[in-house]
mmCIF file of C-alpha atoms in Angstrom:
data_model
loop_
_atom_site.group_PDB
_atom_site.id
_atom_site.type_symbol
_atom_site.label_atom_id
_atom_site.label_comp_id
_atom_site.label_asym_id
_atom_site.label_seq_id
_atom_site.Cartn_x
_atom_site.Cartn_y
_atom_site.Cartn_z
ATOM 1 C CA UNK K 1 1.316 -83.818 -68.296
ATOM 2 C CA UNK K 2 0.957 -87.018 -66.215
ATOM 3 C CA UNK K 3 0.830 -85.053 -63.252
ATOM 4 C CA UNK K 4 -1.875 -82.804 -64.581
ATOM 5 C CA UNK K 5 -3.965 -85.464 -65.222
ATOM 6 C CA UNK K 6 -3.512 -86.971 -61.691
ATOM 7 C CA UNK K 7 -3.531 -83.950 -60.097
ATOM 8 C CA UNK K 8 -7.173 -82.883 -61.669
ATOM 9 C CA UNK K 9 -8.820 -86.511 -61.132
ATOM 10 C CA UNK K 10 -7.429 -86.635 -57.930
ATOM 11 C CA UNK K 11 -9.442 -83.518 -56.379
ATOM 12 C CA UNK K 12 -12.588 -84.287 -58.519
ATOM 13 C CA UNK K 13 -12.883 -87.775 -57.511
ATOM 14 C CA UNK K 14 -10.987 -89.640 -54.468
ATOM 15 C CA UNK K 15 -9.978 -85.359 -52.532
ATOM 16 C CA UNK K 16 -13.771 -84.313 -53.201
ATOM 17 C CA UNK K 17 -14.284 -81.101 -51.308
ATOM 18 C CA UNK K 18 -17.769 -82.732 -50.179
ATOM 19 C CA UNK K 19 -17.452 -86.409 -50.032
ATOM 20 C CA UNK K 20 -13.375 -86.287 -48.907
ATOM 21 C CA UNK K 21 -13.268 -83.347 -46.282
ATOM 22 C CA UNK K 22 -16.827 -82.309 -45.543
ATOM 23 C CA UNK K 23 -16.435 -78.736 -47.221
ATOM 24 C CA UNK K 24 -18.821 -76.398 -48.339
ATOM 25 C CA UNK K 25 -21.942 -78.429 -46.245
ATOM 26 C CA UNK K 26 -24.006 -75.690 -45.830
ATOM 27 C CA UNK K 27 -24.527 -74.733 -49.583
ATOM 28 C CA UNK K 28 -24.347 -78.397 -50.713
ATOM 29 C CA UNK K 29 -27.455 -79.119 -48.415
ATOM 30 C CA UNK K 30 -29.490 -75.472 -48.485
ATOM 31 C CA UNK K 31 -29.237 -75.001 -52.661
ATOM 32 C CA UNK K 32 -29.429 -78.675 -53.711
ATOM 33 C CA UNK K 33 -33.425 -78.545 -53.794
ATOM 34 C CA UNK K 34 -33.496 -78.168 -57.099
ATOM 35 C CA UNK K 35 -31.148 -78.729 -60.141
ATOM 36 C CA UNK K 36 -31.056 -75.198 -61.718
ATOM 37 C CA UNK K 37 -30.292 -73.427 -58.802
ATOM 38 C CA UNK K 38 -27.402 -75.899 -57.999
ATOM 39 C CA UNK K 39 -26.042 -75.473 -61.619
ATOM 40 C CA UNK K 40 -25.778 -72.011 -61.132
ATOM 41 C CA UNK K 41 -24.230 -72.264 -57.699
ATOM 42 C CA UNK K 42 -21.820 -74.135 -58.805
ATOM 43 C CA UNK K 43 -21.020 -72.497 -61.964
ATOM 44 C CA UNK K 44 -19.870 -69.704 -59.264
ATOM 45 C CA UNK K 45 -17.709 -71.884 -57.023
ATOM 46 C CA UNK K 46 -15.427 -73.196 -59.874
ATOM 47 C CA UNK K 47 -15.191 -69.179 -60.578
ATOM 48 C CA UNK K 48 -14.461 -68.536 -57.874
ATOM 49 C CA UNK K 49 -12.164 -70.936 -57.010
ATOM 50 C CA UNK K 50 -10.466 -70.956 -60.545
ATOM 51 C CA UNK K 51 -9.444 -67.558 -59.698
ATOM 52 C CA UNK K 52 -8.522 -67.721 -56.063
ATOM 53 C CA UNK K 53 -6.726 -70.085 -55.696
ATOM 54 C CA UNK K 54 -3.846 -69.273 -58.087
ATOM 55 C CA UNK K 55 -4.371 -65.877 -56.811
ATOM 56 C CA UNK K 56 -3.246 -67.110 -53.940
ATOM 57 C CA UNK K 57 -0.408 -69.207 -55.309
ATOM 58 C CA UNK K 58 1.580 -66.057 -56.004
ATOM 59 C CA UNK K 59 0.529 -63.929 -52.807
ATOM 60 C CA UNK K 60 2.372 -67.265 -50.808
ATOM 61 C CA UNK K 61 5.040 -67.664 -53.224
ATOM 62 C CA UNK K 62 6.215 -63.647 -53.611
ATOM 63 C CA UNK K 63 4.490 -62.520 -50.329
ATOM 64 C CA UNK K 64 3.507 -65.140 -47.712
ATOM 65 C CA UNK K 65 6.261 -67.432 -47.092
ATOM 66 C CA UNK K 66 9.705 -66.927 -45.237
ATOM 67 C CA UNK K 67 11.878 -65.406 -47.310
ATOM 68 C CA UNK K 68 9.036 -65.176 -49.801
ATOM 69 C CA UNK K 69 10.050 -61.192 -49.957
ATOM 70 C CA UNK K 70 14.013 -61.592 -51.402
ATOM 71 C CA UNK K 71 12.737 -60.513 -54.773
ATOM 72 C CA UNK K 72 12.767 -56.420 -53.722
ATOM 73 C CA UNK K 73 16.266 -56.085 -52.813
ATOM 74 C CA UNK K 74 17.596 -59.025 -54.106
ATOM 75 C CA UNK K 75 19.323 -59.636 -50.782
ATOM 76 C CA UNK K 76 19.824 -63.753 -49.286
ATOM 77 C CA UNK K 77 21.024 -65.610 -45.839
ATOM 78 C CA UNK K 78 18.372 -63.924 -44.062
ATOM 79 C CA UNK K 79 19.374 -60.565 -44.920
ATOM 80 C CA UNK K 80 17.635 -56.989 -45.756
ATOM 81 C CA UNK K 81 13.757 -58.221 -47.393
ATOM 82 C CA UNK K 82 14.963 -62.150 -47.060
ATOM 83 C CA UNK K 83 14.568 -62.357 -43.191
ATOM 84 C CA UNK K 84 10.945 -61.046 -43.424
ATOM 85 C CA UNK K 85 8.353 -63.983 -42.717
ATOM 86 C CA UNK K 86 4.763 -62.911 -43.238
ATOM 87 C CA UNK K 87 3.171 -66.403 -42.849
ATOM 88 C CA UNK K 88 0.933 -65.113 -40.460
ATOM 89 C CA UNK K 89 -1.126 -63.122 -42.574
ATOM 90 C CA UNK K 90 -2.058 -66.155 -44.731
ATOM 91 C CA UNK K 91 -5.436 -66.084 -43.623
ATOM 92 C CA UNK K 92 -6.386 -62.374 -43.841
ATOM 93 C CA UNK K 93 -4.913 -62.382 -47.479
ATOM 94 C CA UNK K 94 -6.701 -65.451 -48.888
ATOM 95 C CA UNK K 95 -9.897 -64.209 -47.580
ATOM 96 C CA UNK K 96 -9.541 -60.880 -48.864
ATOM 97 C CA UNK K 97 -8.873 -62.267 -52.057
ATOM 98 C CA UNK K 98 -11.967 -64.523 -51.993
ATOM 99 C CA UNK K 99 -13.942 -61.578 -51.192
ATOM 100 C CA UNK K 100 -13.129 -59.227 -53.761
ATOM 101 C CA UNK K 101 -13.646 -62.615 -56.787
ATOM 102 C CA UNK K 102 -17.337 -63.300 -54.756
ATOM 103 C CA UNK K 103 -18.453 -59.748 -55.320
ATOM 104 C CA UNK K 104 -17.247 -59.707 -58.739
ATOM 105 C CA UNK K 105 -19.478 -63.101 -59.400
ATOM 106 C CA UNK K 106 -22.412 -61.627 -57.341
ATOM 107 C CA UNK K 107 -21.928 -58.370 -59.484
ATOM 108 C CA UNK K 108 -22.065 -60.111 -63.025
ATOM 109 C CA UNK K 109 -25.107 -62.478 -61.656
ATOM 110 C CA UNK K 110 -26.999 -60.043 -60.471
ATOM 111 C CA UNK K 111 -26.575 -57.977 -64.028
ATOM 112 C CA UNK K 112 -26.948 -60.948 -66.219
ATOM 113 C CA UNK K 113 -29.415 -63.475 -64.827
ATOM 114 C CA UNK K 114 -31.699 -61.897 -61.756
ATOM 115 C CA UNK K 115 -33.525 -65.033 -61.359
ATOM 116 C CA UNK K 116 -30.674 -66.838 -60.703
ATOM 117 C CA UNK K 117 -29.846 -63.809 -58.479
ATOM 118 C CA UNK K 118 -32.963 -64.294 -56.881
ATOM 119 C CA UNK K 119 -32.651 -68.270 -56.536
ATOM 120 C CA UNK K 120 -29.333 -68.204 -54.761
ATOM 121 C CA UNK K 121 -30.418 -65.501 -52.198
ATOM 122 C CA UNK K 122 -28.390 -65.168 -49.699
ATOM 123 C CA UNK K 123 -26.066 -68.253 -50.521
ATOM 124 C CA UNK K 124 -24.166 -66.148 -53.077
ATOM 125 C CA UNK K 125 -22.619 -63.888 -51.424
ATOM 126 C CA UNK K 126 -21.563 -66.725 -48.390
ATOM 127 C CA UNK K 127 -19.219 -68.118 -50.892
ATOM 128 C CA UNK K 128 -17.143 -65.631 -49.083
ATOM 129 C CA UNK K 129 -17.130 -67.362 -45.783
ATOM 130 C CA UNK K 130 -17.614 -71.278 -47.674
ATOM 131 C CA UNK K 131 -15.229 -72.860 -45.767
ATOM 132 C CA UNK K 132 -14.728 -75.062 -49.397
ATOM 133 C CA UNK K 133 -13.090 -72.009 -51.038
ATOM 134 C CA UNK K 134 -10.503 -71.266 -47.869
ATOM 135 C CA UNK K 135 -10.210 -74.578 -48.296
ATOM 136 C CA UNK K 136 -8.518 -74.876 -51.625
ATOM 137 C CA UNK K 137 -6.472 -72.265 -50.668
ATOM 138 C CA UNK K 138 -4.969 -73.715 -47.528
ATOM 139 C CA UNK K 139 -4.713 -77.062 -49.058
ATOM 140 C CA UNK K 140 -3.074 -75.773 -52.072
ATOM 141 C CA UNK K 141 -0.166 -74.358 -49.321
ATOM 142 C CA UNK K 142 -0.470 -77.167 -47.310
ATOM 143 C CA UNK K 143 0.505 -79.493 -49.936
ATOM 144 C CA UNK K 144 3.232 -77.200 -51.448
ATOM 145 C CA UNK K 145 1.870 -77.265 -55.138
ATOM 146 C CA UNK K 146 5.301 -76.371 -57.217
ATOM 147 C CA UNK K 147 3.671 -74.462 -59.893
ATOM 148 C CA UNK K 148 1.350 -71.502 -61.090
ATOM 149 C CA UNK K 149 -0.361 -74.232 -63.433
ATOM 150 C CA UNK K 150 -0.794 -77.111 -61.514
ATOM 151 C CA UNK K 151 -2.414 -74.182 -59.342
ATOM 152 C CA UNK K 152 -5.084 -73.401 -61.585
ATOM 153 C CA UNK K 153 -5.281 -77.046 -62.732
ATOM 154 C CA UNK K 154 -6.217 -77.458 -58.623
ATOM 155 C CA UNK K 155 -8.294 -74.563 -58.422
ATOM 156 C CA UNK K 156 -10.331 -75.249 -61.316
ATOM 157 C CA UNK K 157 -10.650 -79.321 -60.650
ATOM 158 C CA UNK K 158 -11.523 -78.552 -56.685
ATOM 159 C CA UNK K 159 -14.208 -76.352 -58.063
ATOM 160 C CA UNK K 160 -15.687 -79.141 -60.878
ATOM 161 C CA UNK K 161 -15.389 -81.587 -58.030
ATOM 162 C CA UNK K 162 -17.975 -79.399 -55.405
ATOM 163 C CA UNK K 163 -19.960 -78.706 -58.619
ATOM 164 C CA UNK K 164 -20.338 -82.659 -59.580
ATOM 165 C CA UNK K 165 -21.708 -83.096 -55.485
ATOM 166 C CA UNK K 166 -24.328 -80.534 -55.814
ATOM 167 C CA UNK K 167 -25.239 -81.265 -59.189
ATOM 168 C CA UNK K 168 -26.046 -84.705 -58.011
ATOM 169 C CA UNK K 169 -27.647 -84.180 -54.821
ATOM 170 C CA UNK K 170 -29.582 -81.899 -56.336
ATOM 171 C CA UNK K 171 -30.852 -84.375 -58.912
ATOM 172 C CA UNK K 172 -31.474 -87.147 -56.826
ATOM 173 C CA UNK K 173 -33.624 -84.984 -54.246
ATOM 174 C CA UNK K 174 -36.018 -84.126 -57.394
ATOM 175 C CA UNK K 175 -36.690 -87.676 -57.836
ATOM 176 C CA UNK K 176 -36.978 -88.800 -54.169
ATOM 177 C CA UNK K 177 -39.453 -86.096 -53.838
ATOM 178 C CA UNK K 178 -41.853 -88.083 -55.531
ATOM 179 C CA UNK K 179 -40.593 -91.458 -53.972
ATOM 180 C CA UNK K 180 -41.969 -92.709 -50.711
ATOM 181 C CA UNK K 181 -39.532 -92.342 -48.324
ATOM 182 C CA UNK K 182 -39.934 -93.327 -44.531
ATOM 183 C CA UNK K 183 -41.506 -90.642 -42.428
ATOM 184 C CA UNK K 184 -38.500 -90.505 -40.500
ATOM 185 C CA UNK K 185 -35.558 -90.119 -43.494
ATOM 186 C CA UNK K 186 -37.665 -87.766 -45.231
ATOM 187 C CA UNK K 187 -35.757 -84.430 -45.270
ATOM 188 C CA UNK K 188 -32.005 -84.194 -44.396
ATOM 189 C CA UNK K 189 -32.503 -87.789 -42.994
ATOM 190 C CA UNK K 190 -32.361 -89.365 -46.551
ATOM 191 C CA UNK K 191 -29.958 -86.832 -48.161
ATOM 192 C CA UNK K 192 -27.199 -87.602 -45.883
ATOM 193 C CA UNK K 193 -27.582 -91.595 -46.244
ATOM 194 C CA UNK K 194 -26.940 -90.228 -50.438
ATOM 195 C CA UNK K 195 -24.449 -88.661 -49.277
ATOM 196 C CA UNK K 196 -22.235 -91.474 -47.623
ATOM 197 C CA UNK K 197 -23.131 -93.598 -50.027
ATOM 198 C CA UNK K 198 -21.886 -91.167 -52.233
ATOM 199 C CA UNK K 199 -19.151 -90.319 -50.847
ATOM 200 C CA UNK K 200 -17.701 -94.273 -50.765
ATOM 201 C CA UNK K 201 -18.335 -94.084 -53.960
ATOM 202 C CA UNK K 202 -16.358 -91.123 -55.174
ATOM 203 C CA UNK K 203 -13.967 -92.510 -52.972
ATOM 204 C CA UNK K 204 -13.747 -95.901 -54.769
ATOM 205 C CA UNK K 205 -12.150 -94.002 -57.670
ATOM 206 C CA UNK K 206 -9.052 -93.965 -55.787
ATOM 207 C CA UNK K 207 -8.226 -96.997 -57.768
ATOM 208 C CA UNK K 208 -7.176 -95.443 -60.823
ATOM 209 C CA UNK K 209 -4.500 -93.717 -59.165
ATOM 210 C CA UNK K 210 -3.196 -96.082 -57.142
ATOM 211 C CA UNK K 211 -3.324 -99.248 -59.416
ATOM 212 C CA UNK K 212 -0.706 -98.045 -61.525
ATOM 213 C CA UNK K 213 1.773 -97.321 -59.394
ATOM 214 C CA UNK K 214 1.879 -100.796 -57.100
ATOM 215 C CA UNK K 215 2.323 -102.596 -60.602
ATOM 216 C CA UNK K 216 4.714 -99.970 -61.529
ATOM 217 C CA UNK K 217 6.696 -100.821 -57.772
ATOM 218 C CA UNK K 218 6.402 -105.076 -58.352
ATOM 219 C CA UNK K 219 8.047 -104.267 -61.888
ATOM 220 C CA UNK K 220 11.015 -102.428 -60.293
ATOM 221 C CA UNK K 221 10.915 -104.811 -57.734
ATOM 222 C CA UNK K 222 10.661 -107.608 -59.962
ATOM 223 C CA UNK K 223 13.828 -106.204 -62.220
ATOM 224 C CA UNK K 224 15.706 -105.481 -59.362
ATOM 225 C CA UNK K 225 15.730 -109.087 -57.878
ATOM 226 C CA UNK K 226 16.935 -110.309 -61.773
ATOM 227 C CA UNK K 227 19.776 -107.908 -61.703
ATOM 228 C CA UNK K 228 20.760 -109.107 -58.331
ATOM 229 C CA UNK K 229 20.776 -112.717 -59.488
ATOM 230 C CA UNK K 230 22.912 -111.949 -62.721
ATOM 231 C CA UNK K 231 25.577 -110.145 -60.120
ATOM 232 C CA UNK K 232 25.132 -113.419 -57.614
ATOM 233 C CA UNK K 233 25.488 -115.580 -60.894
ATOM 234 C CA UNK K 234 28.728 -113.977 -62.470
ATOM 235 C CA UNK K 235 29.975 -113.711 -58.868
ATOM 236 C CA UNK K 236 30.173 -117.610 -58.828
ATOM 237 C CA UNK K 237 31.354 -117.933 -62.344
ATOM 238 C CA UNK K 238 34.276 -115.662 -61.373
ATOM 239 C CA UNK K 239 34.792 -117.830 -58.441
ATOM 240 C CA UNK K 240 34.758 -120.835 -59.994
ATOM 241 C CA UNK K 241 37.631 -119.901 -62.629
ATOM 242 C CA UNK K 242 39.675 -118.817 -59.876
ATOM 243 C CA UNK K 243 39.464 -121.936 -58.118
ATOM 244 C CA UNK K 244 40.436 -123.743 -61.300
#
């Protein structure tokens, strides 16, 4: 459970797909004009990345990875199916996969909200090619996620993570609009100084992960320098009765 928890806060907060690794630019700064049309983006990414990227958990566990294949004969020591390493289609694989969930999202869009449809434009369907959904993927098999549910728990908190940056962006560009910014920050200018200073910010969180576990290491540390002194201590009581 612990691990869930840490694992989720983790990739909202201090692993932000915008403020951490610079993913997903292009969207964050084209649809963040206004706040309904960055809700609904958004809405889309965690879809879309709530499905991918356990998805493709189980194409590079059963499919992907050397030896990945043993399952259909059953065979081992590099033998029959075993020997078979189809790492290199990792790429063509997760991207196929994110194409086939982002037409699915721009299907059910389209049918249930057209002005939303509308609004997105052309952004919609380039959550294909968002380089913050490969992202998830690859970083999910980068950083060898064990299971099929700390998969979704990474899929899903990646996507509320990219949803939180736009969300706010978008907010705080309706209200500068009627702020009097310099001549020459208006624009992108201004929206990337929010976004460093949003970024250190999101960054600062990495505190709550962090804290715990150096006061966990000076308690270990802490018992393991009294245990030595109780051995040193009975050492030289031993000692002592042996000299007398």
């Amino acid at each position: 459970m612990i691990e869930h928890l840490e694992l989720f806060f983790k990739s909202i907060f201090v692993d932000n797909m915008v403020f951490a690794v610079f993913l997903g630019m292009c969207s964050y700064l084209a649809v963040s004009k206004k706040v309904a049309t960055a809700v609904g983006l958004g809405a889309a990414v965690i879809f879309v990345l709530a499905i991918t990227v356990p998805l493709n958990w189980l194409l590079d566990q059963y499919l992907l990875q050397p030896g990945a294949l043993a399952w259909i004969d059953g065979s081992a020591n590099g033998e029959g199916f075993s020997g078979m390493d189809l790492g290199f289609l990792s790429f063509i694989m997760f991207i196929a996969t994110i194409a086939t969930m982002v037409q699915l999202v721009e299907i059910v869009v389209e049918k249930f909200s057209p002005s939303l449809y509308n609004s997105l434009g052309i952004f919609l369907p380039l959550i294909a090619v968002n380089c913050a959904i490969l992202g998830g993927s690859l970083f999910m098999q980068s950083r060898e996620i064990e299971t099929f549910g700390l998969a979704v728990n990474y899929g899903v908190s990646s996507g509320i993570g990219w949803f939180l940056a736009i969300l706010a962006i978008a907010s705080i560009r309706e209200k500068i609009r009627y702020s009097n910014v310099p001549a020459p920050l208006r624009g992108l200018g201004i929206t990337f100084i929010i976004t460093g200073l949003m970024g250190i910010g999101f960054l600062s969180f990495g505190g709550m992960l962090t804290g715990g576990e150096e006061e966990s290491k000076e308690a270990d540390k802490q018992a393991l320098e009294t245990e030595i002194l109780k051995q040193d201590k009975n050492e030289l009581v031993s000692n002592t009765k042996i000299i007398k």
